[in-house]
Short mmCIF file of C-alpha atoms in Angstrom, two decimals:
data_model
loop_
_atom_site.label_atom_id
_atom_site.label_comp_id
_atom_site.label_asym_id
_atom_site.label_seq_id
_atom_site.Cartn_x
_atom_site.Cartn_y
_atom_site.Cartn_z
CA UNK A 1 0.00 0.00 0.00
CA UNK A 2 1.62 3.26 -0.78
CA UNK A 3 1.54 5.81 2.02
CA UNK A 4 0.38 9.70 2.35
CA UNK A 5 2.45 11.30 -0.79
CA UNK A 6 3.78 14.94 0.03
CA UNK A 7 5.47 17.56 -2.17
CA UNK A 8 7.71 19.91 -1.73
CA UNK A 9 9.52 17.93 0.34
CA UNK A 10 11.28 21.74 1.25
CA UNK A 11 10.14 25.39 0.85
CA UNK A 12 12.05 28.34 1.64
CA UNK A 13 10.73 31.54 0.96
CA UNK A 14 10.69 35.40 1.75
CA UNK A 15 7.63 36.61 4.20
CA UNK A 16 4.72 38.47 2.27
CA UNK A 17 5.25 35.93 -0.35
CA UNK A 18 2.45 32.96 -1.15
CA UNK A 19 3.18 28.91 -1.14
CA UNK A 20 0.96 25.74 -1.53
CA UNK A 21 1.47 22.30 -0.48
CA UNK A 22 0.50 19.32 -1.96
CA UNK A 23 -1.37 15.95 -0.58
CA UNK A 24 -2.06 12.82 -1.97
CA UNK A 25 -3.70 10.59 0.57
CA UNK A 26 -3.64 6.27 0.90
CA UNK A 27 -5.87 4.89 -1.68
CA UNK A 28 -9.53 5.02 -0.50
CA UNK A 29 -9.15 6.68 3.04
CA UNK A 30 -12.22 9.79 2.76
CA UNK A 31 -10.56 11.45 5.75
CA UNK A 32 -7.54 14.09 4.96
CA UNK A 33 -6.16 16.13 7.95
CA UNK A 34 -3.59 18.97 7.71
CA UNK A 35 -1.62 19.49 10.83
CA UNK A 36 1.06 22.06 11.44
CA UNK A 37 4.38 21.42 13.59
CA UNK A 38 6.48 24.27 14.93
CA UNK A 39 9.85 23.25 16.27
CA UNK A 40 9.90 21.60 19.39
CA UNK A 41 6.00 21.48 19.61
CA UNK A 42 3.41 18.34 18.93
CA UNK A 43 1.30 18.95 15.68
CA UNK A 44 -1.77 20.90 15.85
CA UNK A 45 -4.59 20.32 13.26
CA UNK A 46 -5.32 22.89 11.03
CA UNK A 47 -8.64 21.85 8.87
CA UNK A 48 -9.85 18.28 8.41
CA UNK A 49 -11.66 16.85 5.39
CA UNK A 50 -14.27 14.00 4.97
CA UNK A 51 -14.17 13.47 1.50
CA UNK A 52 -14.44 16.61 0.32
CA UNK A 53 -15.72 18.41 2.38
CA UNK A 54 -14.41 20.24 5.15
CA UNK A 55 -15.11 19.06 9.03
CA UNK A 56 -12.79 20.78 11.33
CA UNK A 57 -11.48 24.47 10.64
CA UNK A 58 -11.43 26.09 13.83
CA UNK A 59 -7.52 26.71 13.96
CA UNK A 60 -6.94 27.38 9.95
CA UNK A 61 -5.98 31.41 9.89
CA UNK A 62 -8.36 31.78 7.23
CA UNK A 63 -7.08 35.65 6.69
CA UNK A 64 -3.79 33.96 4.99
CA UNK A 65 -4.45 30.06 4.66
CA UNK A 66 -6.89 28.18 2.36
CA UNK A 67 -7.43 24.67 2.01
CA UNK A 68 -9.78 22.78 -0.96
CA UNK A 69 -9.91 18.71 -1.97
CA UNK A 70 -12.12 19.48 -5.02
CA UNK A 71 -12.34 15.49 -6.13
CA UNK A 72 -12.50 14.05 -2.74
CA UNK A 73 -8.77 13.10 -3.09
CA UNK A 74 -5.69 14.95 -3.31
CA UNK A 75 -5.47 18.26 -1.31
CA UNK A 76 -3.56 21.55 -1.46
CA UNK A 77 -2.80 23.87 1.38
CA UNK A 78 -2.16 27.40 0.23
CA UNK A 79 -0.74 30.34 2.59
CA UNK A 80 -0.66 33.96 1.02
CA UNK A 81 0.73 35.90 2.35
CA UNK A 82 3.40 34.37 4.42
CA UNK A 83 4.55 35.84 7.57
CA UNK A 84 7.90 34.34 9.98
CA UNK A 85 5.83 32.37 12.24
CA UNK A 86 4.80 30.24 9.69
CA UNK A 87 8.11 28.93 9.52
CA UNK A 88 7.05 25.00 10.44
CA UNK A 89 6.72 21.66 9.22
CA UNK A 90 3.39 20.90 7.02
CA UNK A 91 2.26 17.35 7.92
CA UNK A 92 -1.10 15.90 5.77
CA UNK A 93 -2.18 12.56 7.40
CA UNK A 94 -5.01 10.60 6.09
CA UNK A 95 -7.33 7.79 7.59
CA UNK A 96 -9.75 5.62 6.76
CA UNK A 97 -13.21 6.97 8.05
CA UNK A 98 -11.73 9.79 10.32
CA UNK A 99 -10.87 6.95 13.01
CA UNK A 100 -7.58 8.00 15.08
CA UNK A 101 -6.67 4.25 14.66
CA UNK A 102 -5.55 4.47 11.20
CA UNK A 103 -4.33 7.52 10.90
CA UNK A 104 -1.06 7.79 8.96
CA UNK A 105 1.07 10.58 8.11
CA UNK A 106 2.87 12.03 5.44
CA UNK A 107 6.86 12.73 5.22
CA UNK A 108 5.80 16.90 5.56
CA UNK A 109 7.25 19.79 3.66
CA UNK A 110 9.30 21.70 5.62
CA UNK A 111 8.82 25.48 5.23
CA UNK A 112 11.06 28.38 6.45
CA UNK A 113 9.94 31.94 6.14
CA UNK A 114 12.58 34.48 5.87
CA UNK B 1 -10.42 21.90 23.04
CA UNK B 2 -8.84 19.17 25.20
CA UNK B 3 -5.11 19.43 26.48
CA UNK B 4 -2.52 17.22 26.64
CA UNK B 5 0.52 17.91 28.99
CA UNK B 6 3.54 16.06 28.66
CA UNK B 7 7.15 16.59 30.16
CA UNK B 8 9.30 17.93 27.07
CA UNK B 9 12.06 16.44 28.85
CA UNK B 10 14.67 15.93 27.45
CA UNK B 11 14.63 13.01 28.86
CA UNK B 12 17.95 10.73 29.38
CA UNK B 13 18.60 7.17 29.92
CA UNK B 14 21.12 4.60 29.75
CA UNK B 15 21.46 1.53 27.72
CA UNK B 16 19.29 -0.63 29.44
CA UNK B 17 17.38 1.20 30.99
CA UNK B 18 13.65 1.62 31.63
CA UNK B 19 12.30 5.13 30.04
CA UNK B 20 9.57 6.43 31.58
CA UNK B 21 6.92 8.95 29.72
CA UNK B 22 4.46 10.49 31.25
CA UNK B 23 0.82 12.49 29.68
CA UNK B 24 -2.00 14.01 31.64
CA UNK B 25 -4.74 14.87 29.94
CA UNK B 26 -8.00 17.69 30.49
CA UNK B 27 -10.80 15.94 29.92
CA UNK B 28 -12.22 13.40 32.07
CA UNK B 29 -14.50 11.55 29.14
CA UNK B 30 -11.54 10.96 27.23
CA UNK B 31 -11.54 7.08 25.55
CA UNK B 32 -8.49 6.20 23.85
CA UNK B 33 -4.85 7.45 23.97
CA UNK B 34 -2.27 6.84 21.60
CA UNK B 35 1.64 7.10 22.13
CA UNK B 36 3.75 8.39 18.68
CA UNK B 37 7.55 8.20 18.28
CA UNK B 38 8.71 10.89 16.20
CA UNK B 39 12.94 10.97 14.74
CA UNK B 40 14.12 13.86 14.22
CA UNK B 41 13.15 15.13 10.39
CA UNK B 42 10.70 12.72 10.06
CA UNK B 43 6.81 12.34 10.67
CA UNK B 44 5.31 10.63 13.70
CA UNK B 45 4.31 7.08 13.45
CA UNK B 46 2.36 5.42 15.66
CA UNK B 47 3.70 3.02 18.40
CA UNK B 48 0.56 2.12 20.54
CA UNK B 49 -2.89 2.62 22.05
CA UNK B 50 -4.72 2.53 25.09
CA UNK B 51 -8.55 2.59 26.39
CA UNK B 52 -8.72 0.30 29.17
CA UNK B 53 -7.67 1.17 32.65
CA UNK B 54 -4.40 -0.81 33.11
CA UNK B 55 -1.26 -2.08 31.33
CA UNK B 56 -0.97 -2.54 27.43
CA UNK B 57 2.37 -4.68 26.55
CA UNK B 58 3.84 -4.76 23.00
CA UNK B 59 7.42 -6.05 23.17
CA UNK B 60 9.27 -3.66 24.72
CA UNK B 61 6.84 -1.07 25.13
CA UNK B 62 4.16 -1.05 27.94
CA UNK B 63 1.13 1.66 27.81
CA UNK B 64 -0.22 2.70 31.58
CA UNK B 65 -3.49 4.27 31.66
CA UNK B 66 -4.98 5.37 35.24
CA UNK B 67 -8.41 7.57 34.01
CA UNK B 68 -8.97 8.32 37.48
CA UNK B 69 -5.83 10.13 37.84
CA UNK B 70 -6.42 11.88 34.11
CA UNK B 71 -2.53 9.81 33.37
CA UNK B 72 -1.24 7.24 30.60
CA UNK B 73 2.33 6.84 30.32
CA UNK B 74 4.46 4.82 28.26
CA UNK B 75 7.28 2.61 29.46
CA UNK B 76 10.11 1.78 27.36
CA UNK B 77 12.24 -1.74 28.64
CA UNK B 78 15.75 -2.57 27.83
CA UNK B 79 15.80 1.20 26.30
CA UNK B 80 18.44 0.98 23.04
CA UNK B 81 20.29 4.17 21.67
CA UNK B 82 17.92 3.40 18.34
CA UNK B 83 14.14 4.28 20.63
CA UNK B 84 16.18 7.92 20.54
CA UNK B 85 13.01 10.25 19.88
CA UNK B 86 10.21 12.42 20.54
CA UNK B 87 7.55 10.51 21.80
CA UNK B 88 4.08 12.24 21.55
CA UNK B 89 0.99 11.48 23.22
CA UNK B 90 -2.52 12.30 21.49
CA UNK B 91 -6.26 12.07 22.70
CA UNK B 92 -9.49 12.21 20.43
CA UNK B 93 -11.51 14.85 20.30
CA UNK B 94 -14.91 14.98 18.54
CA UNK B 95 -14.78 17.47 15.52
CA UNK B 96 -18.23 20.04 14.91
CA UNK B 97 -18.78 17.50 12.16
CA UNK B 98 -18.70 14.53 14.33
CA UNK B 99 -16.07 12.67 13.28
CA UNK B 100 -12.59 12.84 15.59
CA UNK B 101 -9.56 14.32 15.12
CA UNK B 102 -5.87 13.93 17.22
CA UNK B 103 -4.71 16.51 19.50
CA UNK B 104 -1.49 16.54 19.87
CA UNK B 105 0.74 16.78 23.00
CA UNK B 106 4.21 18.41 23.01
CA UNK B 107 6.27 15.66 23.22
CA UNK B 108 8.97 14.89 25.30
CA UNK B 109 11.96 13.95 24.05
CA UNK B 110 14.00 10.90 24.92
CA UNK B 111 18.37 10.26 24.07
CA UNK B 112 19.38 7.42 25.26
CA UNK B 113 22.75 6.96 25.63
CA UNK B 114 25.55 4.01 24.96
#
């Protein structure tokens, strides 16, 4: 089974400007979560999908980030315009039926903000 | 939004030794809990999970869980330099759309040492 697919696999790129992430979830899992992981903290969810449509929002900063899984599969994260303390690691995770017990997680993209 | 509290450590053992990681967590309703090992640069994968009071073995690894007390902790035997992570704990919590999502602890990171 091949896992949660994520590209860039690095970003680095001057505050003000714009970026987007990329997500291609396991085969068949209709759940899609984005989390975000500053150095030295534990991930924190940022929106959640069921297929696509979106569940869980509450902590997207929807002033600068956007989210959309048009087809129900593959999902982009978008931030515009960037700011410093967005400098984190971008983890996409996918499960089966939005059950914690399968959840599995992507490699990330790491993105600095200078 | 539930919390999870862990130690961030770091956290430093021996060879050999026993590692002990502890999580408390907010909410008394809480279910499940699930322990992730993290390396550095890389995502978090999941080691185990809990929902019974009691002890949870899996080779090395032994899950604690004392709902009473709010407290799960995770005990690593005959540590090796290679169980050299961040080890994050993560609770359920139900989503507006009913499905659940992971919140995340810290972490607290563990070196074990030759």
């Amino acid at each position: 089974e091949a896992g949660v697919a994520q590209s860039p696999r690095y970003k680095i790129i001057e505050k003000r400007q714009s970026v987007a992430f990329w997500c291609n979830p396991i085969s068949g899992h209709a759940t899609l979560y984005w989390y975000q992981q500053i150095l030295g903290q534990g991930p924190k969810l940022l929106i959640q999908f069921q297929n696509n449509g979106v569940v869980d929002d509450s902590q997207l900063p929807k002033d600068r980030f956007s989210a959309e899984r048009l087809k129900g599969v593959d999902s982009t994260l978008k931030i515009q315009p960037a700011k410093l303390e967005d400098s984190a690691v971008y983890l996409c995770a996918s499960s089966f039926q939005g059950t914690p017990y399968g959840y599995t997680f992507g490699s990330g993209t790491r993105l600095t903000v200078v | 939004q539930k919390e999870v509290e862990q130690n961030s450590g770091p956290l430093s053992v021996p060879e050999g030794a026993i590692a002990s990681l502890n999580c408390t967590y907010s909410d008394r309703g809480s279910q499940s809990f699930f322990w992730y090992r993290q390396y550095s640069g890389k995502s978090p994968e999941l080691i185990m999970f809990i929902y019974s009071n009691g002890d949870k073995e899996d080779g090395r690894f032994t899950a604690q869980l004392n709902k009473a007390s709010q407290y799960v902790s995770l005990l690593i035997r005959d540590s090796q330099p290679s169980d050299s992570a961040t080890y994050l704990c993560a609770v359920p919590t139900l989503t507006q759309g009913g499905s659940e999502k992971l919140v995340f602890g810290k972490g607290t990171k563990l070196t074990v040492n030759p």
